Coordinates of C-alpha atoms and ligand atoms in Angstrom, one line a residue:
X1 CA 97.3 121.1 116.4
X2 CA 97.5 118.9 119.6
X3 CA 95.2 116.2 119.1
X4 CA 94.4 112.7 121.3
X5 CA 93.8 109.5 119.2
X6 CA 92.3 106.8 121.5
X7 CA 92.6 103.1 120.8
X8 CA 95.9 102.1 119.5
X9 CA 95.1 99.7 116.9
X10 CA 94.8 98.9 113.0
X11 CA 92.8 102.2 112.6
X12 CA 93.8 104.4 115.5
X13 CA 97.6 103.8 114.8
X14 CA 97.7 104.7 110.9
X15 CA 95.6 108.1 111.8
X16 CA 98.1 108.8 115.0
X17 CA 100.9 108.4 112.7
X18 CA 100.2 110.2 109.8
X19 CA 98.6 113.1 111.6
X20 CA 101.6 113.9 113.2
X21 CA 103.9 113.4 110.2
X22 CA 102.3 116.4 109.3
X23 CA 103.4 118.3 112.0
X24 CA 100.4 117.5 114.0
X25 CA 101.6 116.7 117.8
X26 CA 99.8 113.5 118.9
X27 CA 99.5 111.4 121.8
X28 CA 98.0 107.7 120.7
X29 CA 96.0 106.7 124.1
X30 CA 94.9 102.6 124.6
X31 CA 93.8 100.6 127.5
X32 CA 95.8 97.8 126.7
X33 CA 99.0 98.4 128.9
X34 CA 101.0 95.7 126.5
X35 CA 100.5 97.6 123.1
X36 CA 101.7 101.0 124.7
X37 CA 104.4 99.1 126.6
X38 CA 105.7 98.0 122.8
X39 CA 104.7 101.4 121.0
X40 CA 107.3 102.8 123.6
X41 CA 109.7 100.5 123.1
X42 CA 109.9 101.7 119.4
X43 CA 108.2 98.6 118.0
X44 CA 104.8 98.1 116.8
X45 CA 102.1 95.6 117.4
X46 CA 100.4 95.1 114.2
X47 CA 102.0 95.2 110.7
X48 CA 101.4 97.8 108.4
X49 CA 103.6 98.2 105.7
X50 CA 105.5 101.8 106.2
X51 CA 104.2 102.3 109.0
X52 CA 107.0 101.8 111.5
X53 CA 109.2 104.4 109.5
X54 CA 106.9 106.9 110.1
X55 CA 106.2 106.2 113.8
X56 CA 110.0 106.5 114.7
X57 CA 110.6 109.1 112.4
X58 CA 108.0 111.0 114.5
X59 CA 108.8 109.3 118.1
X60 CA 112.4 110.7 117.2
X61 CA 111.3 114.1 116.7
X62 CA 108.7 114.6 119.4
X63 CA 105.3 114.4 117.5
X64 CA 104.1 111.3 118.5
X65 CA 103.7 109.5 122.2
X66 CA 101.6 107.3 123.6
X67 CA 100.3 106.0 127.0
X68 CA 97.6 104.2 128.9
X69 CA 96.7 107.1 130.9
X70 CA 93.5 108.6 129.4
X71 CA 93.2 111.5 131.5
X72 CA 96.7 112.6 131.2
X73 CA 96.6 111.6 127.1
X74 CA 93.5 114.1 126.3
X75 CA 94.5 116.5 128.1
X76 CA 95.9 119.7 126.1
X77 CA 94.1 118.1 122.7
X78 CA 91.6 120.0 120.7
X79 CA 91.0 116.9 119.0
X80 CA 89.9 113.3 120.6
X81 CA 89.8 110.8 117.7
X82 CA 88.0 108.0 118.5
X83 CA 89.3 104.1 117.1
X84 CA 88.5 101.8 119.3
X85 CA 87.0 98.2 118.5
X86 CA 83.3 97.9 117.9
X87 CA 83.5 94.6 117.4
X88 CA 80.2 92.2 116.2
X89 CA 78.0 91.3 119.1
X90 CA 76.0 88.3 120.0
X91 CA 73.1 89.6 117.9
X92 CA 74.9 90.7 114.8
X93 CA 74.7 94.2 115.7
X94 CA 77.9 95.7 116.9
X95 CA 78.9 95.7 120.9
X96 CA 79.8 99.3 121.6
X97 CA 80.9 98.9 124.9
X98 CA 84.7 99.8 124.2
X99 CA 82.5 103.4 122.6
X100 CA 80.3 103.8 125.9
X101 CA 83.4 103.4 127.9
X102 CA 85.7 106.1 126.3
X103 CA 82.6 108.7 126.1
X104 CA 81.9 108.1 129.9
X105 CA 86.5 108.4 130.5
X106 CA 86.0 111.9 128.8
X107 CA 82.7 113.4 130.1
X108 CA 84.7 112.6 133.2
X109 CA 87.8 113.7 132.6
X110 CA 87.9 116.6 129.5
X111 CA 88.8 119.9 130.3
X112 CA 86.5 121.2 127.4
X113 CA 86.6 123.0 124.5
X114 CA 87.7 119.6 123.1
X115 CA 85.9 118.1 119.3
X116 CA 85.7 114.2 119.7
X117 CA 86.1 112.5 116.3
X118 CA 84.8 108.9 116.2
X119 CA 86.4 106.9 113.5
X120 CA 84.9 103.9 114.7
X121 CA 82.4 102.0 112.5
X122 CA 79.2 102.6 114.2
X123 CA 75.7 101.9 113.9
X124 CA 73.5 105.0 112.5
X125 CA 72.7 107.3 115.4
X126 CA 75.3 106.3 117.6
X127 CA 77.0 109.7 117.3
X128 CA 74.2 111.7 118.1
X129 CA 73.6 109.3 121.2
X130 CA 77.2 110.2 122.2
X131 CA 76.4 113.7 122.0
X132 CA 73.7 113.5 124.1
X133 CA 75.3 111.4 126.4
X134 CA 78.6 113.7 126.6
X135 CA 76.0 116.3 127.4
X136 CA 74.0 114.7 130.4
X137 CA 77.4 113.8 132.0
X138 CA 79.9 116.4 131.6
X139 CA 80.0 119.8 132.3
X140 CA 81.9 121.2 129.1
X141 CA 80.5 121.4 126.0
X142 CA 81.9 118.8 124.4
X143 CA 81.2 118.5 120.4
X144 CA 81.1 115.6 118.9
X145 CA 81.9 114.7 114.6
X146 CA 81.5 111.1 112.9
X147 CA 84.4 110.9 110.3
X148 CA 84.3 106.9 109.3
X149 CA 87.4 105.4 108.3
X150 CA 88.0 103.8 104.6
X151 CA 91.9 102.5 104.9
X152 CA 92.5 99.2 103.7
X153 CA 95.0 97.3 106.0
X154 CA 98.1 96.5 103.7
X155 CA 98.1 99.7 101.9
X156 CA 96.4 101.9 105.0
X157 CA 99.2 104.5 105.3
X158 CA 98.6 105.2 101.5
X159 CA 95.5 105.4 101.8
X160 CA 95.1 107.8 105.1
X161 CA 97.8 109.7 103.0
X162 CA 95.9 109.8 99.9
X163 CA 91.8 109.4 100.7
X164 CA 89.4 109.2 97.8
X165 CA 87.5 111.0 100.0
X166 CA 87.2 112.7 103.8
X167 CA 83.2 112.2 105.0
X168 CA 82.5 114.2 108.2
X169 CA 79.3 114.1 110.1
X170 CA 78.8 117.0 112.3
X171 CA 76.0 118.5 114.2
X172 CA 72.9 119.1 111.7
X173 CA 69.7 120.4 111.6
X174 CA 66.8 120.2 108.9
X175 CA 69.0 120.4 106.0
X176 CA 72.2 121.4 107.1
X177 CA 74.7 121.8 109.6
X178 CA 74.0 123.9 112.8
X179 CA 76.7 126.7 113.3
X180 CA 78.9 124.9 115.8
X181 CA 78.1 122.0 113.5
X182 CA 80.0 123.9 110.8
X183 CA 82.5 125.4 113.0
X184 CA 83.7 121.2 113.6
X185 CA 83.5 120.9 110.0
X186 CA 85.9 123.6 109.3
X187 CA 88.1 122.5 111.9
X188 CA 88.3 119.2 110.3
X189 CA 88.3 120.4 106.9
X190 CA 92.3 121.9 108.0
X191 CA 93.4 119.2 109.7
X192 CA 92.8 117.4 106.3
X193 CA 94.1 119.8 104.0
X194 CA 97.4 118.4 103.7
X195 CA 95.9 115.0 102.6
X196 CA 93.6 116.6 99.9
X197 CA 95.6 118.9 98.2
X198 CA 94.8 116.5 94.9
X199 CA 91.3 118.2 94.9
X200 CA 89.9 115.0 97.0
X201 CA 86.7 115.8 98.1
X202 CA 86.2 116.8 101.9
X203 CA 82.3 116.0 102.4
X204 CA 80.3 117.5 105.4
X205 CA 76.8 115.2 105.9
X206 CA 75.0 114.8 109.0
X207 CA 76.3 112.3 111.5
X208 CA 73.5 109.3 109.7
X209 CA 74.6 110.3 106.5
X210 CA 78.6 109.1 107.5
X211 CA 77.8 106.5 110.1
X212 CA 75.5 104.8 107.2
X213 CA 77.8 105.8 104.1
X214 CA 80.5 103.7 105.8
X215 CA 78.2 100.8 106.1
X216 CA 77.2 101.1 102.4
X217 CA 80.7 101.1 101.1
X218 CA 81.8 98.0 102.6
X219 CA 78.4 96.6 102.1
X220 CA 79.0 97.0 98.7
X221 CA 82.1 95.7 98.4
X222 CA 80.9 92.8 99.7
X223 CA 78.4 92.1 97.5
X224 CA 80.9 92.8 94.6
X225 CA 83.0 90.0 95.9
X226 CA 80.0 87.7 97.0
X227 CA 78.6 88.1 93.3
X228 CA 81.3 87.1 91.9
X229 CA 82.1 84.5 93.8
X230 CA 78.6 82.7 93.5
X231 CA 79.2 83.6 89.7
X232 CA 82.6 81.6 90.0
X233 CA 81.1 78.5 91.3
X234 CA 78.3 78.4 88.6
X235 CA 81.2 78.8 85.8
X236 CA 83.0 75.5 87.3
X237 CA 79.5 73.9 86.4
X238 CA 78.7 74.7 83.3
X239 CA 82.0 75.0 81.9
X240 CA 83.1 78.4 81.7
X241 CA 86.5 80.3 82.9
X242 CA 85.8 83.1 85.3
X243 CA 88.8 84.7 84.8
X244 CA 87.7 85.1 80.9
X245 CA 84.0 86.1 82.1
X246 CA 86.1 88.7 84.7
X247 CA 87.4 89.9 81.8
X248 CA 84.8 89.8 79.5
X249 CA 82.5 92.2 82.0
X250 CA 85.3 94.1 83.8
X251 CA 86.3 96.1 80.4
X252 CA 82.4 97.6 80.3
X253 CA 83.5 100.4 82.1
X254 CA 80.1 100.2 84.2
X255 CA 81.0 97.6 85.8
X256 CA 85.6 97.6 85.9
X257 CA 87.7 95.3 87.7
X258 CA 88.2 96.1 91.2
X259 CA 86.8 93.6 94.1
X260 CA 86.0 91.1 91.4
X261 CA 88.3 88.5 91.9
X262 CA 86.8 85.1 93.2
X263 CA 88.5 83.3 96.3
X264 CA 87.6 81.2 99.0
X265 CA 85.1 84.2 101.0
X266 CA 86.3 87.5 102.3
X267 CA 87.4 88.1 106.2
X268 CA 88.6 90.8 108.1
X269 CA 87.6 92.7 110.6
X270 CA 85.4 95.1 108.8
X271 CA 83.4 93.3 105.9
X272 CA 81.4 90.5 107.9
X273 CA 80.8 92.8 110.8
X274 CA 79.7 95.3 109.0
X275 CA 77.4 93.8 106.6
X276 CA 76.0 91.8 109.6
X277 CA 75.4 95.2 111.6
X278 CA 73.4 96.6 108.2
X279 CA 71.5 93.2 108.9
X280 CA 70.8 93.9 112.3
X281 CA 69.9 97.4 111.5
X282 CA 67.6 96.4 108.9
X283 CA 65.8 94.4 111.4
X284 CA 65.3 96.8 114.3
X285 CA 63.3 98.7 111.6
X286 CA 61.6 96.6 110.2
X287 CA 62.9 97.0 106.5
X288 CA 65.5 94.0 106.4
X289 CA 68.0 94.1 103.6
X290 CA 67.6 90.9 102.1
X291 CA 70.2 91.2 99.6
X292 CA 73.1 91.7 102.2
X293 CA 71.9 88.6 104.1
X294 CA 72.3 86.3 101.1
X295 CA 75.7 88.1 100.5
X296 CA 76.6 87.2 103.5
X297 CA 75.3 83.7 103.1
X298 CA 77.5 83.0 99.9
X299 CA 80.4 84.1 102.0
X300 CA 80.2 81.9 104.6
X301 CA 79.7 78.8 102.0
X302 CA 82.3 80.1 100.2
X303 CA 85.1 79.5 103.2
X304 CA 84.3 75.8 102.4
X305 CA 85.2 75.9 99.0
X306 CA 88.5 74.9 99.1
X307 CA 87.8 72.2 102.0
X308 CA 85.1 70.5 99.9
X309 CA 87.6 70.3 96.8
X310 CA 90.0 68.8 98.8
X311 CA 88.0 66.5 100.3
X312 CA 86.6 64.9 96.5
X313 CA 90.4 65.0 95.3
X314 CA 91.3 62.6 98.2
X315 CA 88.4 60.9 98.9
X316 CA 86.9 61.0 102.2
X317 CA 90.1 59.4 104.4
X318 CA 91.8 62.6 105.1
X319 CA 94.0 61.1 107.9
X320 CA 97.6 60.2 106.2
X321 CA 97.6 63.4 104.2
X322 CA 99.5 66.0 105.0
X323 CA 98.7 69.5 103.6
X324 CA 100.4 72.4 102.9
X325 CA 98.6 75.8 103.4
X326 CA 100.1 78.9 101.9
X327 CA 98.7 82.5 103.6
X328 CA 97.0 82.7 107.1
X329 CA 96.2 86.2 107.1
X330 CA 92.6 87.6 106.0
X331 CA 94.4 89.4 102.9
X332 CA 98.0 90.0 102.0
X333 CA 100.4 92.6 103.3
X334 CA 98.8 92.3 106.8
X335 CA 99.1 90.3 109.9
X336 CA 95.3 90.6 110.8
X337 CA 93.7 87.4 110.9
X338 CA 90.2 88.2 112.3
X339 CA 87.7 86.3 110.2
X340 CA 90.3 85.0 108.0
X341 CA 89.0 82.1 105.7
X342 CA 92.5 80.6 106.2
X343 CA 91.0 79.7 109.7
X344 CA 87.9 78.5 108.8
X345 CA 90.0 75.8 106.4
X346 CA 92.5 74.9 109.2
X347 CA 89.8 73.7 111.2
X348 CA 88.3 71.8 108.8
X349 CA 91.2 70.2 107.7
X350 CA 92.3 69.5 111.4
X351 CA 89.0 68.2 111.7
X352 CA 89.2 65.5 109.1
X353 CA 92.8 64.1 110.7
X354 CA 95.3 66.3 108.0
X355 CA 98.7 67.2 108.8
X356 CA 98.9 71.0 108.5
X357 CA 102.1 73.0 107.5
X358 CA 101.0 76.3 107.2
X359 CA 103.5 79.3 105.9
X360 CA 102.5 82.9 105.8
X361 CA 104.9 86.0 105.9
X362 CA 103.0 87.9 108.9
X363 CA 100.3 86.7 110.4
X364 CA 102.1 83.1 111.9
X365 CA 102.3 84.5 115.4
X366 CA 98.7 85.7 115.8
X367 CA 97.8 82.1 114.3
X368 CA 99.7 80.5 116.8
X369 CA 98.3 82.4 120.0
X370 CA 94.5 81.4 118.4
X371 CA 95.1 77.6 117.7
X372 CA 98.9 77.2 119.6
X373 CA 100.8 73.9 118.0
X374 CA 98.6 72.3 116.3
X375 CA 99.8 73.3 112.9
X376 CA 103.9 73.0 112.0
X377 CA 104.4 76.9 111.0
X378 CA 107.1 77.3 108.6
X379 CA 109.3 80.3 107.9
X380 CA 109.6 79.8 104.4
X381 CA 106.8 79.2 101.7
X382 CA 109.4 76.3 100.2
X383 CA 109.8 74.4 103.7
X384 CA 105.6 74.0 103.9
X385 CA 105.9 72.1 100.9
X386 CA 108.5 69.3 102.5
X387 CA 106.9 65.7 102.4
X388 CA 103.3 67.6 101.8
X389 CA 100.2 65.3 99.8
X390 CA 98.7 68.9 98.7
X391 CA 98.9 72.6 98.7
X392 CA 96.3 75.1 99.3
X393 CA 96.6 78.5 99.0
X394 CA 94.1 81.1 100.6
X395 CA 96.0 84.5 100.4
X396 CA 97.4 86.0 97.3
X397 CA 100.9 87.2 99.1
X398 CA 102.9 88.2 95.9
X399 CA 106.1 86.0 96.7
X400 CA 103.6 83.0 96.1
X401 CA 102.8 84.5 92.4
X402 CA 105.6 83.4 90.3
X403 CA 106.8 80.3 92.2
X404 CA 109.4 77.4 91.2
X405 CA 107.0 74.6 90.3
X406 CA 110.0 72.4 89.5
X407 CA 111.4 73.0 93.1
X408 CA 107.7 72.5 94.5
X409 CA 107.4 69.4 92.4
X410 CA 110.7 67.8 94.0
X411 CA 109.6 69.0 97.6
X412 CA 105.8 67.9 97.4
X413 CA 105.0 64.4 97.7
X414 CA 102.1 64.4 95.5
X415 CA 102.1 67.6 93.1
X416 CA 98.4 69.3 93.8
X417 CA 97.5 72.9 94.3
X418 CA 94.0 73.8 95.3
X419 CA 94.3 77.4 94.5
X420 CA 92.1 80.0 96.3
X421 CA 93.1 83.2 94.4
X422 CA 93.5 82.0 91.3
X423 CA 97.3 82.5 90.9
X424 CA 98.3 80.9 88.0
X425 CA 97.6 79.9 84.5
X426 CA 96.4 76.1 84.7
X427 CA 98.5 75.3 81.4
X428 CA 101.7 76.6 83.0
X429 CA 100.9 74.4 86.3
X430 CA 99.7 71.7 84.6
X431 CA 102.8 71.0 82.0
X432 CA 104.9 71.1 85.7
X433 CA 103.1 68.2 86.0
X434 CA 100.5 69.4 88.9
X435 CA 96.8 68.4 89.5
X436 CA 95.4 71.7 89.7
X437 CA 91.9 73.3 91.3
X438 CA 91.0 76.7 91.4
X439 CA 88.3 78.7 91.5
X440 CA 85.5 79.4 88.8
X441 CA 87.9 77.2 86.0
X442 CA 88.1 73.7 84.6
X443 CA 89.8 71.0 87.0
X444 CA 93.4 70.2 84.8
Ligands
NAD501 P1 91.7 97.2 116.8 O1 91.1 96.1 117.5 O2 92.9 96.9 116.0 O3 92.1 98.4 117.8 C1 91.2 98.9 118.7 C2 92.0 99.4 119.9 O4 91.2 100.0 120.8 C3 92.7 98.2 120.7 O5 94.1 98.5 120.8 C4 92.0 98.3 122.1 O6 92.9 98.0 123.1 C5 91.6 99.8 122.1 N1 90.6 100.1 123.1 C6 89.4 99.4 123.2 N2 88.7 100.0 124.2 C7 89.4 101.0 124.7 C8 89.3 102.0 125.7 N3 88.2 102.0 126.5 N4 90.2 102.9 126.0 C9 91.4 102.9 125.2 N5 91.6 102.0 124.2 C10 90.6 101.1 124.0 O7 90.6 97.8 115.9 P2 90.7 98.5 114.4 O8 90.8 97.4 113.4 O9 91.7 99.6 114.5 O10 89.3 99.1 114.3 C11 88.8 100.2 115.1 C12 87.5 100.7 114.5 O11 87.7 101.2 113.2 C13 86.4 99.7 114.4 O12 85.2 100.3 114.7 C14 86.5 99.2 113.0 O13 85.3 98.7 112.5 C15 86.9 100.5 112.3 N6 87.6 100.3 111.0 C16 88.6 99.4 110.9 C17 89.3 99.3 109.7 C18 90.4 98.3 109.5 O14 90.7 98.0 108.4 N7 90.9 97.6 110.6 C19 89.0 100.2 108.6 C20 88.0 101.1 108.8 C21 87.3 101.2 110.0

């Protein structure tokens, strides 16, 4: 199938690729002449693990392209995916401006007969308003299917390869979907074959249904993680281990393991923009969701966490230390560093006078375009530690799991870890002689 995928980025990339490494033949279509200039110079500009074997692999054999020119990119498609940014506007509710502009590009300029896909995250009725939209300004009839996205950068190509699930929204009525409604659904429901040959479920709902069911999941997720990171802090004051309480709950199989690890706050570019558009759309109907907005208040505190327990180690002169910072990006095995609690503790700590050498495999060139020099980036996790008074770490990156502590004892000037993801044992730290803080356990 010839299909369009517009918007070139986290999302819009991964579905590109691995639509045509199924034989699909794809042209990915973005605005932003740089990022096509690099995508056709055979490199890519985001890290995805796998992903740039694939996209040569299918440059090299004629599936994939890409270019800025809209008109000329949609085209011969059947199918217009849909990935561009929604980011969170000034009222919490996402700005869909990047959305408005690509319907109003292809009333314009679609030949017809063409099924546009959003992926995008987008507020409940959004699609529906594109549909009517599409049909005031073009003359084709243009259909239109919401089919949210649920990769996870660091493992996305895995994941678009191998869904839990595909959710597509398509035209409905009353209880079910109109005829051409179902027509998009089984169109869809092909183009996804190959990735749910496992018996994953392919779901047809109305457009609400999958605009809001993408919302829920990372809304819930969210909550997972606040919970347990409120949890966490009340075990550090009454004396408990959260990793043993982790434990202790995660083996009821109601409850498991997954997204309850405790850290310094979760970031990204999905999980506080998301839960704040449920917020907002909460609001404009009057039925606020109260439980997401103190999620997302635990959050925020909880990107201090790590600030305030350095801060009482040293005392409140901050000024001749000089800290080491281990993993920039919002989570490992990405460069993405939107939200990223990493930030949120660099500022602070610049703020109070510290010394910052910061070390993270990926994400050290987007840090350095946000906040330039005034960090010393390091290429290796050992060279951070050089002459530092402290080490915190804020992304669990697995070369920073099993560590030298010896080595990092002789490089460090002062042995202390403040440990945001709970790497390591405090006993095994500890005997190498380290003060060590993490988070939800005893201070040893
Ligand atoms: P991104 O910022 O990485 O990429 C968006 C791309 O769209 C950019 O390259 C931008 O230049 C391009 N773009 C914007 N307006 C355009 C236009 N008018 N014409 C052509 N290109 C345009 O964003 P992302 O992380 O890939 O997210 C895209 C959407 O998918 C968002 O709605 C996001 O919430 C959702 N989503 C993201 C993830 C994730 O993990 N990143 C997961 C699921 C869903």
């Amino acid at each position: 199938m010839r299909i369009a995928v517009i918007g070139t980025g986290y999302v819009g990339m991964v579905t590109a690729t691995c639509l045509a490494e199924c034989g699909n033949e794809v042209v990915g279509i973005d605005k932003d002449g740089d990022k096509i200039a690099m995508l056709e110079s055979g490199r890519l500009p985001i890290y995805e693990p796998g992903l740039l074997e694939l996209v040569e692999r299918n440059r090299r054999e004629g599936r994939l392209s890409f270019t800025i020119d809209l008109n000329k990119g949609i085209g011969p498609a059947r199918l217009v995916f849909v990935a561009v940014g929604t980011p969170q506007g000034a009222d919490g509710a996402p700005d869909l401006t990047n959305l408005w502009a690509v319907g109003d590009a292809l009333a314009e300029h679609s030949p017809g007969n063409q099924i546009i896909v959003v992926k995008s995250t987008v507020p409940v009725g959004t699609n529906r308003q594109l549909a009517q939209r599409l049909k005031q300004r073009s003359s084709h009839d243009l259909q239109v299917a919401s089919n949210p996205e649920f990769l996870k950068e660091g493992v996305a190509v895995d994941d678009f390869m191998r869904p839990d699930r595909v959710v597509v929204g398509v035209a409905w009525s009353g209880d079910r979907a109109t005829t051409q409604g179902a027509e998009v659904a089984e169109v869809l429901r092909e183009l996804y074959s190959p990735f749910l040959r496992t018996e994953r479920p392919f779901l047809v709902v109305s457009p609400e249904s999958a605009e809001m069911t993408k919302y829920v999941a990372n809304a819930m997720l969210a909550t997972k993680i606040s919970f347990i990171n409120e949890m966490a802090n009340l075990c550090e004051r009454l004396g408990a281990d959260i990793n043993e309480v982790r434990r202790g709950i995660g083996h009821d199989a109601r409850i498991g393991f997954q997204f309850l690890f405790p850290g310094a706050g979760y970031g990204g570019s999905c999980f506080p923009k998301d839960v704040n558009a449920l917020m907002a759309m909460g609001r404009q109907t009057g039925s606020p969701v109260t439980l997401l907005e103190a999620v997302n208040n635990v959050n925020e505190a909880q990107k201090h966490v790590l600030f305030r327990k350095i801060r009482q180690h040293y005392g409140h002169e901050l000024e001749d230390v000089t800290m080491a910072v281990w993993g920039l990006a919002f989570k490992p095995r990405t460069d993405d560093i939107r939200e990223a609690p990493a930030l949120v503790l660099l500022e602070e700590l610049l703020a109070a006078g510290v010394r910052l050498r910061v070390h993270d495999p990926e994400a050290m060139a987007n840090v350095r375009k946000m906040i330039g020099n005034k960090v010393i980036y390091c290429d290796r996790p050992y060279s951070a530690l050089e002459g530092a008074d402290g080490l915190a770490i804020v992304t669990e990156w697995q070369e920073f799991r099993n560590p030298d502590f010896d080595v990092m004892r002789r490089l460090m000037r002062h042995p202390v870890i403040f440990d945001g993801r709970n790497l390591y044992e405090p006993q095994t730290v500890t005997c190498h002689g380290f003060a060590y803080y993490s988070i939800g356990r005893q201070m040893s």
